[in-house]
PDB file of C-alpha atoms in Angstrom:
ATOM      1  CA  MET J   1      67.404  96.427 106.631  1.00 44.00           C
ATOM      2  CA  GLU J   2      68.653  94.980 109.936  1.00 54.00           C
ATOM      3  CA  ASN J   3      72.414  94.885 110.350  1.00 72.00           C
ATOM      4  CA  LYS J   4      75.028  93.950 112.916  1.00 93.00           C
ATOM      5  CA  ILE J   5      77.554  96.551 111.845  1.00 98.00           C
ATOM      6  CA  LYS J   6      79.442  98.319 114.632  1.00 98.00           C
ATOM      7  CA  VAL J   7      82.353 100.015 112.820  1.00 98.00           C
ATOM      8  CA  CYS J   8      82.483 101.887 109.509  1.00 98.00           C
ATOM      9  CA  PHE J   9      85.783 102.343 107.647  1.00 98.00           C
ATOM     10  CA  PHE J  10      86.173 104.908 104.879  1.00 98.00           C
ATOM     11  CA  ASP J  11      88.809 105.490 102.261  1.00 98.00           C
ATOM     12  CA  ILE J  12      89.206 109.211 101.525  1.00 98.00           C
ATOM     13  CA  ASP J  13      90.022 110.015  97.902  1.00 97.00           C
ATOM     14  CA  GLY J  14      87.210 109.134  95.528  1.00 97.00           C
ATOM     15  CA  THR J  15      85.130 107.687  98.376  1.00 98.00           C
ATOM     16  CA  ILE J  16      84.266 110.549 100.723  1.00 98.00           C
ATOM     17  CA  TYR J  17      86.431 113.308  99.181  1.00 97.00           C
ATOM     18  CA  GLU J  18      85.713 114.514  95.651  1.00 96.00           C
ATOM     19  CA  HIS J  19      88.807 115.912  93.929  1.00 91.00           C
ATOM     20  CA  ARG J  20      86.736 117.784  91.374  1.00 89.00           C
ATOM     21  CA  LEU J  21      85.356 119.923  94.204  1.00 90.00           C
ATOM     22  CA  HIS J  22      88.258 119.616  96.644  1.00 92.00           C
ATOM     23  CA  ASP J  23      85.567 118.944  99.205  1.00 96.00           C
ATOM     24  CA  PHE J  24      83.304 116.345 100.783  1.00 97.00           C
ATOM     25  CA  PRO J  25      79.838 116.187  99.175  1.00 96.00           C
ATOM     26  CA  HIS J  26      77.128 117.604 101.407  1.00 96.00           C
ATOM     27  CA  SER J  27      75.289 114.277 101.461  1.00 96.00           C
ATOM     28  CA  THR J  28      78.471 112.502 102.582  1.00 97.00           C
ATOM     29  CA  GLN J  29      79.030 114.972 105.414  1.00 97.00           C
ATOM     30  CA  SER J  30      75.436 114.540 106.565  1.00 96.00           C
ATOM     31  CA  ALA J  31      75.699 110.753 106.398  1.00 97.00           C
ATOM     32  CA  LEU J  32      78.916 110.657 108.427  1.00 97.00           C
ATOM     33  CA  TYR J  33      77.467 112.851 111.160  1.00 96.00           C
ATOM     34  CA  ARG J  34      74.310 110.749 111.309  1.00 96.00           C
ATOM     35  CA  LEU J  35      76.313 107.513 111.458  1.00 97.00           C
ATOM     36  CA  LYS J  36      78.172 108.950 114.426  1.00 97.00           C
ATOM     37  CA  GLU J  37      74.924 109.971 116.093  1.00 96.00           C
ATOM     38  CA  ASN J  38      73.560 106.469 115.504  1.00 96.00           C
ATOM     39  CA  GLY J  39      76.380 104.965 117.549  1.00 97.00           C
ATOM     40  CA  TYR J  40      78.720 103.600 114.888  1.00 98.00           C
ATOM     41  CA  ARG J  41      82.468 103.972 115.275  1.00 98.00           C
ATOM     42  CA  ILE J  42      83.817 105.903 112.301  1.00 98.00           C
ATOM     43  CA  VAL J  43      87.360 105.321 111.058  1.00 98.00           C
ATOM     44  CA  ILE J  44      89.417 106.658 108.145  1.00 98.00           C
ATOM     45  CA  ALA J  45      91.462 104.081 106.203  1.00 98.00           C
ATOM     46  CA  THR J  46      93.645 105.927 103.710  1.00 98.00           C
ATOM     47  CA  SER J  47      96.940 105.584 101.886  1.00 97.00           C
ATOM     48  CA  ARG J  48      97.577 109.262 102.475  1.00 98.00           C
ATOM     49  CA  CYS J  49     100.323 110.058 104.941  1.00 97.00           C
ATOM     50  CA  ARG J  50      99.601 112.476 107.789  1.00 96.00           C
ATOM     51  CA  GLN J  51     101.175 115.453 105.998  1.00 96.00           C
ATOM     52  CA  GLU J  52      98.819 114.959 103.039  1.00 96.00           C
ATOM     53  CA  MET J  53      95.895 115.696 105.371  1.00 95.00           C
ATOM     54  CA  GLN J  54      96.951 119.257 106.197  1.00 91.00           C
ATOM     55  CA  HIS J  55      94.889 120.980 103.498  1.00 93.00           C
ATOM     56  CA  THR J  56      91.706 118.943 103.849  1.00 95.00           C
ATOM     57  CA  PRO J  57      88.540 121.029 104.418  1.00 96.00           C
ATOM     58  CA  SER J  58      87.575 122.028 107.938  1.00 95.00           C
ATOM     59  CA  PHE J  59      84.863 119.344 107.975  1.00 96.00           C
ATOM     60  CA  PHE J  60      87.481 116.616 107.889  1.00 96.00           C
ATOM     61  CA  ARG J  61      89.764 118.248 110.445  1.00 94.00           C
ATOM     62  CA  SER J  62      86.944 118.831 112.922  1.00 95.00           C
ATOM     63  CA  PHE J  63      85.036 115.559 112.509  1.00 97.00           C
ATOM     64  CA  PRO J  64      85.277 113.286 115.605  1.00 97.00           C
ATOM     65  CA  TRP J  65      86.902 110.256 113.935  1.00 98.00           C
ATOM     66  CA  ASP J  66      87.319 107.333 116.308  1.00 98.00           C
ATOM     67  CA  ALA J  67      90.625 106.453 114.661  1.00 98.00           C
ATOM     68  CA  VAL J  68      92.664 107.127 111.532  1.00 98.00           C
ATOM     69  CA  ILE J  69      94.631 104.582 109.515  1.00 98.00           C
ATOM     70  CA  TYR J  70      97.331 106.251 107.404  1.00 98.00           C
ATOM     71  CA  ASP J  71      99.895 105.055 104.873  1.00 98.00           C
ATOM     72  CA  GLY J  72      97.856 102.202 103.426  1.00 98.00           C
ATOM     73  CA  GLY J  73      97.573 100.447 106.785  1.00 98.00           C
ATOM     74  CA  ALA J  74     101.069 101.052 108.149  1.00 98.00           C
ATOM     75  CA  VAL J  75     100.207 103.751 110.710  1.00 98.00           C
ATOM     76  CA  MET J  76      97.316 103.838 113.147  1.00 98.00           C
ATOM     77  CA  GLU J  77      96.274 106.778 115.304  1.00 97.00           C
ATOM     78  CA  ILE J  78      93.659 106.594 118.068  1.00 95.00           C
ATOM     79  CA  ASN J  79      92.717 109.719 120.022  1.00 89.00           C
ATOM     80  CA  HIS J  80      95.601 111.552 118.321  1.00 89.00           C
ATOM     81  CA  GLU J  81      98.089 109.005 119.638  1.00 95.00           C
ATOM     82  CA  VAL J  82     100.102 106.771 117.312  1.00 97.00           C
ATOM     83  CA  VAL J  83      99.510 103.184 118.427  1.00 96.00           C
ATOM     84  CA  MET J  84     101.076 101.413 115.432  1.00 97.00           C
ATOM     85  CA  GLU J  85     103.776 102.290 112.892  1.00 97.00           C
ATOM     86  CA  LYS J  86     105.165  99.558 110.641  1.00 98.00           C
ATOM     87  CA  THR J  87     108.135 100.385 108.431  1.00 98.00           C
ATOM     88  CA  ILE J  88     109.359  98.740 105.243  1.00 98.00           C
ATOM     89  CA  ASP J  89     112.119  96.181 105.770  1.00 97.00           C
ATOM     90  CA  ALA J  90     115.532  97.903 105.797  1.00 96.00           C
ATOM     91  CA  SER J  91     117.114  95.466 103.336  1.00 96.00           C
ATOM     92  CA  ASP J  92     114.230  95.999 100.918  1.00 97.00           C
ATOM     93  CA  MET J  93     114.689  99.752 101.245  1.00 97.00           C
ATOM     94  CA  GLU J  94     118.360  99.377 100.295  1.00 97.00           C
ATOM     95  CA  LYS J  95     117.383  97.441  97.164  1.00 97.00           C
ATOM     96  CA  ILE J  96     114.718  99.955  96.196  1.00 97.00           C
ATOM     97  CA  ILE J  97     117.019 102.929  96.697  1.00 97.00           C
ATOM     98  CA  LYS J  98     119.770 101.225  94.700  1.00 97.00           C
ATOM     99  CA  VAL J  99     117.423 100.807  91.733  1.00 97.00           C
ATOM    100  CA  CYS J 100     116.121 104.366  92.125  1.00 97.00           C
ATOM    101  CA  ASN J 101     119.664 105.730  92.013  1.00 96.00           C
ATOM    102  CA  GLU J 102     120.729 103.548  89.095  1.00 97.00           C
ATOM    103  CA  LYS J 103     117.675 104.354  86.972  1.00 96.00           C
ATOM    104  CA  GLN J 104     116.964 107.848  88.293  1.00 96.00           C
ATOM    105  CA  LEU J 105     113.492 106.817  89.415  1.00 97.00           C
ATOM    106  CA  TYR J 106     111.164 109.142  91.280  1.00 97.00           C
ATOM    107  CA  MET J 107     109.624 108.164  94.582  1.00 97.00           C
ATOM    108  CA  ARG J 108     107.636 109.727  97.402  1.00 97.00           C
ATOM    109  CA  TYR J 109     108.534 108.281 100.791  1.00 98.00           C
ATOM    110  CA  ALA J 110     106.771 108.970 104.063  1.00 98.00           C
ATOM    111  CA  ASN J 111     106.275 108.047 107.683  1.00 97.00           C
ATOM    112  CA  TYR J 112     104.207 109.671 110.429  1.00 96.00           C
ATOM    113  CA  ALA J 113     106.586 112.631 110.663  1.00 95.00           C
ATOM    114  CA  VAL J 114     107.924 113.161 107.126  1.00 95.00           C
ATOM    115  CA  ASP J 115     106.794 113.309 103.503  1.00 97.00           C
ATOM    116  CA  HIS J 116     109.471 113.753 100.831  1.00 97.00           C
ATOM    117  CA  PHE J 117     110.342 113.304  97.170  1.00 97.00           C
ATOM    118  CA  ASN J 118     113.734 111.660  96.694  1.00 97.00           C
ATOM    119  CA  ARG J 119     114.646 114.116  93.912  1.00 97.00           C
ATOM    120  CA  PRO J 120     113.023 117.091  92.161  1.00 96.00           C
ATOM    121  CA  PHE J 121     109.914 115.862  90.379  1.00 92.00           C
ATOM    122  CA  PRO J 122     109.031 116.870  86.813  1.00 93.00           C
ATOM    123  CA  THR J 123     106.525 119.704  86.785  1.00 93.00           C
ATOM    124  CA  GLU J 124     103.743 117.523  85.400  1.00 91.00           C
ATOM    125  CA  LEU J 125     104.053 115.062  88.298  1.00 89.00           C
ATOM    126  CA  SER J 126     104.229 117.822  90.897  1.00 91.00           C
ATOM    127  CA  ASP J 127     101.139 119.407  89.358  1.00 93.00           C
ATOM    128  CA  ILE J 128      99.226 116.125  89.569  1.00 91.00           C
ATOM    129  CA  TYR J 129     100.268 115.738  93.196  1.00 91.00           C
ATOM    130  CA  PHE J 130      99.122 119.283  94.005  1.00 93.00           C
ATOM    131  CA  GLN J 131      95.799 118.725  92.251  1.00 91.00           C
ATOM    132  CA  LEU J 132      95.204 115.714  94.497  1.00 92.00           C
ATOM    133  CA  TYR J 133      96.445 116.985  97.859  1.00 94.00           C
ATOM    134  CA  LEU J 134      96.835 120.772  97.524  1.00 94.00           C
ATOM    135  CA  MET J 135     100.441 120.354  98.610  1.00 94.00           C
ATOM    136  CA  VAL J 136     103.714 118.984  97.253  1.00 95.00           C
ATOM    137  CA  PRO J 137     106.246 117.107  99.429  1.00 96.00           C
ATOM    138  CA  THR J 138     109.633 118.710  99.936  1.00 96.00           C
ATOM    139  CA  VAL J 139     112.671 117.281  98.156  1.00 97.00           C
ATOM    140  CA  LYS J 140     115.132 115.354 100.310  1.00 97.00           C
ATOM    141  CA  PRO J 141     117.369 112.463  99.209  1.00 96.00           C
ATOM    142  CA  TYR J 142     116.603 109.326 101.190  1.00 97.00           C
ATOM    143  CA  ASP J 143     118.993 108.942 104.116  1.00 95.00           C
ATOM    144  CA  GLY J 144     117.977 105.822 106.025  1.00 95.00           C
ATOM    145  CA  GLU J 145     114.717 106.976 107.587  1.00 95.00           C
ATOM    146  CA  GLY J 146     112.088 104.409 108.505  1.00 97.00           C
ATOM    147  CA  VAL J 147     109.517 104.437 105.686  1.00 98.00           C
ATOM    148  CA  THR J 148     105.910 103.389 106.212  1.00 98.00           C
ATOM    149  CA  ASN J 149     104.621 104.145 102.714  1.00 98.00           C
ATOM    150  CA  MET J 150     106.324 104.667  99.362  1.00 98.00           C
ATOM    151  CA  LEU J 151     104.978 105.670  95.958  1.00 97.00           C
ATOM    152  CA  LEU J 152     107.400 104.508  93.277  1.00 97.00           C
ATOM    153  CA  TYR J 153     107.227 105.669  89.672  1.00 96.00           C
ATOM    154  CA  ALA J 154     108.690 102.753  87.690  1.00 96.00           C
ATOM    155  CA  ASP J 155     107.904 100.943  84.455  1.00 95.00           C
ATOM    156  CA  ASP J 156     106.518  97.406  84.653  1.00 95.00           C
ATOM    157  CA  GLU J 157     109.745  95.741  83.557  1.00 95.00           C
ATOM    158  CA  THR J 158     111.811  97.507  86.213  1.00 96.00           C
ATOM    159  CA  MET J 159     109.210  96.791  88.867  1.00 96.00           C
ATOM    160  CA  ASN J 160     108.978  93.109  87.972  1.00 95.00           C
ATOM    161  CA  GLN J 161     112.756  92.800  88.282  1.00 95.00           C
ATOM    162  CA  LEU J 162     112.704  94.615  91.610  1.00 96.00           C
ATOM    163  CA  LYS J 163     109.860  92.467  92.960  1.00 94.00           C
ATOM    164  CA  ARG J 164     111.956  89.345  92.526  1.00 95.00           C
ATOM    165  CA  THR J 165     114.576  90.752  94.912  1.00 95.00           C
ATOM    166  CA  LEU J 166     112.260  92.045  97.643  1.00 95.00           C
ATOM    167  CA  ASN J 167     111.654  89.767 100.609  1.00 90.00           C
ATOM    168  CA  ALA J 168     109.401  91.641 102.969  1.00 92.00           C
ATOM    169  CA  SER J 169     107.223  94.211 101.206  1.00 95.00           C
ATOM    170  CA  ASN J 170     103.619  94.541 100.082  1.00 95.00           C
ATOM    171  CA  ILE J 171     103.159  96.112  96.630  1.00 96.00           C
ATOM    172  CA  VAL J 172      99.998  97.549  95.063  1.00 97.00           C
ATOM    173  CA  ASP J 173      99.940  98.363  91.355  1.00 96.00           C
ATOM    174  CA  HIS J 174      98.030 101.609  90.783  1.00 95.00           C
ATOM    175  CA  GLN J 175      98.691 101.439  87.033  1.00 92.00           C
ATOM    176  CA  ALA J 176     100.502 104.803  86.965  1.00 87.00           C
ATOM    177  CA  LEU J 177     102.689 104.016  89.986  1.00 95.00           C
ATOM    178  CA  TYR J 178     103.395 101.412  92.662  1.00 97.00           C
ATOM    179  CA  GLU J 179     102.583 101.721  96.355  1.00 98.00           C
ATOM    180  CA  ILE J 180     104.898  99.877  98.742  1.00 98.00           C
ATOM    181  CA  THR J 181     104.358  99.071 102.416  1.00 98.00           C
ATOM    182  CA  ALA J 182     105.846  96.515 104.801  1.00 98.00           C
ATOM    183  CA  LYS J 183     105.128  92.842 104.197  1.00 97.00           C
ATOM    184  CA  GLY J 184     101.602  91.878 105.198  1.00 96.00           C
ATOM    185  CA  VAL J 185     100.578  95.516 105.659  1.00 98.00           C
ATOM    186  CA  ASN J 186      97.470  96.825 103.939  1.00 98.00           C
ATOM    187  CA  LYS J 187      94.226  98.482 104.943  1.00 98.00           C
ATOM    188  CA  ALA J 188      92.597  95.141 105.790  1.00 98.00           C
ATOM    189  CA  THR J 189      95.335  94.128 108.243  1.00 98.00           C
ATOM    190  CA  ALA J 190      95.067  97.519 109.941  1.00 98.00           C
ATOM    191  CA  ILE J 191      91.301  97.128 110.216  1.00 98.00           C
ATOM    192  CA  GLU J 192      91.767  93.708 111.795  1.00 98.00           C
ATOM    193  CA  GLU J 193      94.205  95.219 114.298  1.00 97.00           C
ATOM    194  CA  ILE J 194      91.918  98.038 115.320  1.00 97.00           C
ATOM    195  CA  ILE J 195      88.756  95.971 115.725  1.00 97.00           C
ATOM    196  CA  LYS J 196      90.680  93.460 117.820  1.00 97.00           C
ATOM    197  CA  ARG J 197      91.587  96.319 120.159  1.00 97.00           C
ATOM    198  CA  TRP J 198      87.907  97.279 120.354  1.00 97.00           C
ATOM    199  CA  GLY J 199      86.584  93.728 120.739  1.00 98.00           C
ATOM    200  CA  TYR J 200      84.745  93.421 117.419  1.00 98.00           C
ATOM    201  CA  SER J 201      84.900  90.925 114.560  1.00 97.00           C
ATOM    202  CA  MET J 202      85.228  91.527 110.822  1.00 97.00           C
ATOM    203  CA  HIS J 203      81.557  90.543 110.471  1.00 97.00           C
ATOM    204  CA  GLU J 204      80.727  93.771 112.313  1.00 98.00           C
ATOM    205  CA  VAL J 205      82.668  95.947 109.843  1.00 98.00           C
ATOM    206  CA  ILE J 206      81.517  97.804 106.762  1.00 98.00           C
ATOM    207  CA  ALA J 207      84.215  99.302 104.543  1.00 98.00           C
ATOM    208  CA  PHE J 208      83.868 101.823 101.704  1.00 98.00           C
ATOM    209  CA  GLY J 209      86.500 102.291  98.996  1.00 98.00           C
ATOM    210  CA  ASP J 210      87.177 102.860  95.338  1.00 98.00           C
ATOM    211  CA  GLY J 211      90.821 102.038  94.570  1.00 97.00           C
ATOM    212  CA  TYR J 212      93.293  99.230  93.988  1.00 97.00           C
ATOM    213  CA  ASN J 213      94.554  99.501  97.563  1.00 98.00           C
ATOM    214  CA  ASP J 214      90.988  99.073  98.878  1.00 98.00           C
ATOM    215  CA  VAL J 215      90.509  95.607  97.389  1.00 98.00           C
ATOM    216  CA  GLU J 216      91.651  93.604 100.422  1.00 98.00           C
ATOM    217  CA  MET J 217      89.572  95.555 102.928  1.00 98.00           C
ATOM    218  CA  LEU J 218      86.490  95.247 100.713  1.00 98.00           C
ATOM    219  CA  LYS J 219      87.000  91.486 100.464  1.00 98.00           C
ATOM    220  CA  ARG J 220      87.610  90.862 104.152  1.00 98.00           C
ATOM    221  CA  SER J 221      85.089  93.203 105.767  1.00 98.00           C
ATOM    222  CA  GLY J 222      81.641  91.984 106.744  1.00 98.00           C
ATOM    223  CA  ILE J 223      80.269  94.292 104.057  1.00 98.00           C
ATOM    224  CA  GLY J 224      82.472  95.792 101.361  1.00 98.00           C
ATOM    225  CA  VAL J 225      81.071  98.750  99.425  1.00 98.00           C
ATOM    226  CA  ALA J 226      82.787  99.978  96.261  1.00 98.00           C
ATOM    227  CA  MET J 227      81.961 103.408  94.874  1.00 98.00           C
ATOM    228  CA  GLY J 228      80.463 103.554  91.395  1.00 98.00           C
ATOM    229  CA  ASN J 229      83.411 105.688  90.287  1.00 98.00           C
ATOM    230  CA  GLY J 230      85.875 103.073  91.576  1.00 98.00           C
ATOM    231  CA  CYS J 231      88.211 100.775  89.660  1.00 97.00           C
ATOM    232  CA  GLU J 232      86.887  97.478  88.347  1.00 98.00           C
ATOM    233  CA  GLU J 233      89.038  95.499  90.808  1.00 98.00           C
ATOM    234  CA  ALA J 234      87.399  97.258  93.759  1.00 98.00           C
ATOM    235  CA  LYS J 235      83.928  96.667  92.350  1.00 98.00           C
ATOM    236  CA  ALA J 236      84.665  92.972  91.818  1.00 98.00           C
ATOM    237  CA  ALA J 237      85.876  92.635  95.418  1.00 98.00           C
ATOM    238  CA  ALA J 238      82.849  94.353  96.947  1.00 98.00           C
ATOM    239  CA  ASP J 239      79.540  92.981  98.157  1.00 98.00           C
ATOM    240  CA  TYR J 240      77.758  96.062  96.883  1.00 98.00           C
ATOM    241  CA  VAL J 241      78.539  98.722  94.288  1.00 98.00           C
ATOM    242  CA  ALA J 242      77.215 102.145  95.255  1.00 98.00           C
ATOM    243  CA  ASP J 243      76.442 105.064  93.017  1.00 98.00           C
ATOM    244  CA  GLU J 244      79.270 107.483  92.206  1.00 98.00           C
ATOM    245  CA  ILE J 245      80.605 109.883  94.835  1.00 97.00           C
ATOM    246  CA  GLY J 246      79.166 112.871  92.966  1.00 95.00           C
ATOM    247  CA  ARG J 247      75.727 111.228  92.843  1.00 96.00           C
ATOM    248  CA  ASP J 248      75.373 110.801  96.629  1.00 96.00           C
ATOM    249  CA  GLY J 249      76.690 107.246  96.425  1.00 97.00           C
ATOM    250  CA  LEU J 250      77.883 106.950  99.993  1.00 97.00           C
ATOM    251  CA  TYR J 251      74.680 108.328 101.471  1.00 97.00           C
ATOM    252  CA  LYS J 252      72.558 106.019  99.316  1.00 97.00           C
ATOM    253  CA  ALA J 253      74.635 102.986 100.346  1.00 98.00           C
ATOM    254  CA  CYS J 254      74.208 103.840 104.030  1.00 97.00           C
ATOM    255  CA  ARG J 255      70.457 104.024 103.492  1.00 96.00           C
ATOM    256  CA  HIS J 256      70.524 100.730 101.565  1.00 96.00           C
ATOM    257  CA  PHE J 257      72.152  98.888 104.474  1.00 97.00           C
ATOM    258  CA  GLY J 258      69.997 100.540 107.129  1.00 96.00           C
ATOM    259  CA  LEU J 259      72.884 102.387 108.772  1.00 97.00           C
ATOM    260  CA  ILE J 260      70.858 105.571 108.519  1.00 95.00           C
ATOM    261  CA  LYS J 261      67.124 105.681 108.059  1.00 89.00           C
ATOM    262  CA  GLU J 262      66.505 109.408 107.902  1.00 79.00           C
ATOM    263  CA  ASP J 263      66.147 111.315 104.643  1.00 81.00           C
ATOM    264  CA  LEU J 264      69.142 113.634 104.833  1.00 73.00           C
ATOM    265  CA  ILE J 265      69.072 115.101 101.322  1.00 67.00           C
TER     266      ILE J 265
END
């Protein structure tokens, strides 16, 4: 199938990284290397912060990514240099912290340099975090740092009340928690920023994702591919629903769109 794609963007968790294995499926690794060999620019678009990358397998750490988008679109790194870092509005941070202190809410806050819990997390939450990232952020009460990405554990009623007071923040509901970035910041806006730097258009982009925070990039990319194991919102936003990550879904999708033609598995 002929295509005009020039840049491929990949979410990590549930898209190219399988938590069950704590690894990247062999077919995914092969596909990514072949995409690179075929001349496509390969970019990570994740809501992970930089510190949550430290225990990824050697494949990820050694792969020649053309760029990495962290923190749900708030931080961009090209050639190991930070070229964009957008923090949550300071007045919104004050409101969020006030509610956290009043209701003893848990949050993870991060920027390019730090990754902290605001207070000691219950063991069950720390265990979930470790199962996902093989690390747990250190505990440090918030003290005015610039925050690029926040995970807030709040009930719907509290969050709805808080939303009405926030002026300049983007919020994604992950069902179990809320992800907060600066206003207008998501993976899609970061993709638009990076392709503008490289002289491409969104029609020349293919994006792969599986989660609630992938919806916008799947909608706005030239081709949006949702993984078969993804949430229903991601699937509805996509142009194509691939097989599940554990069933060589990414590799099969790349073959479907003609990005790779070789039989790699």
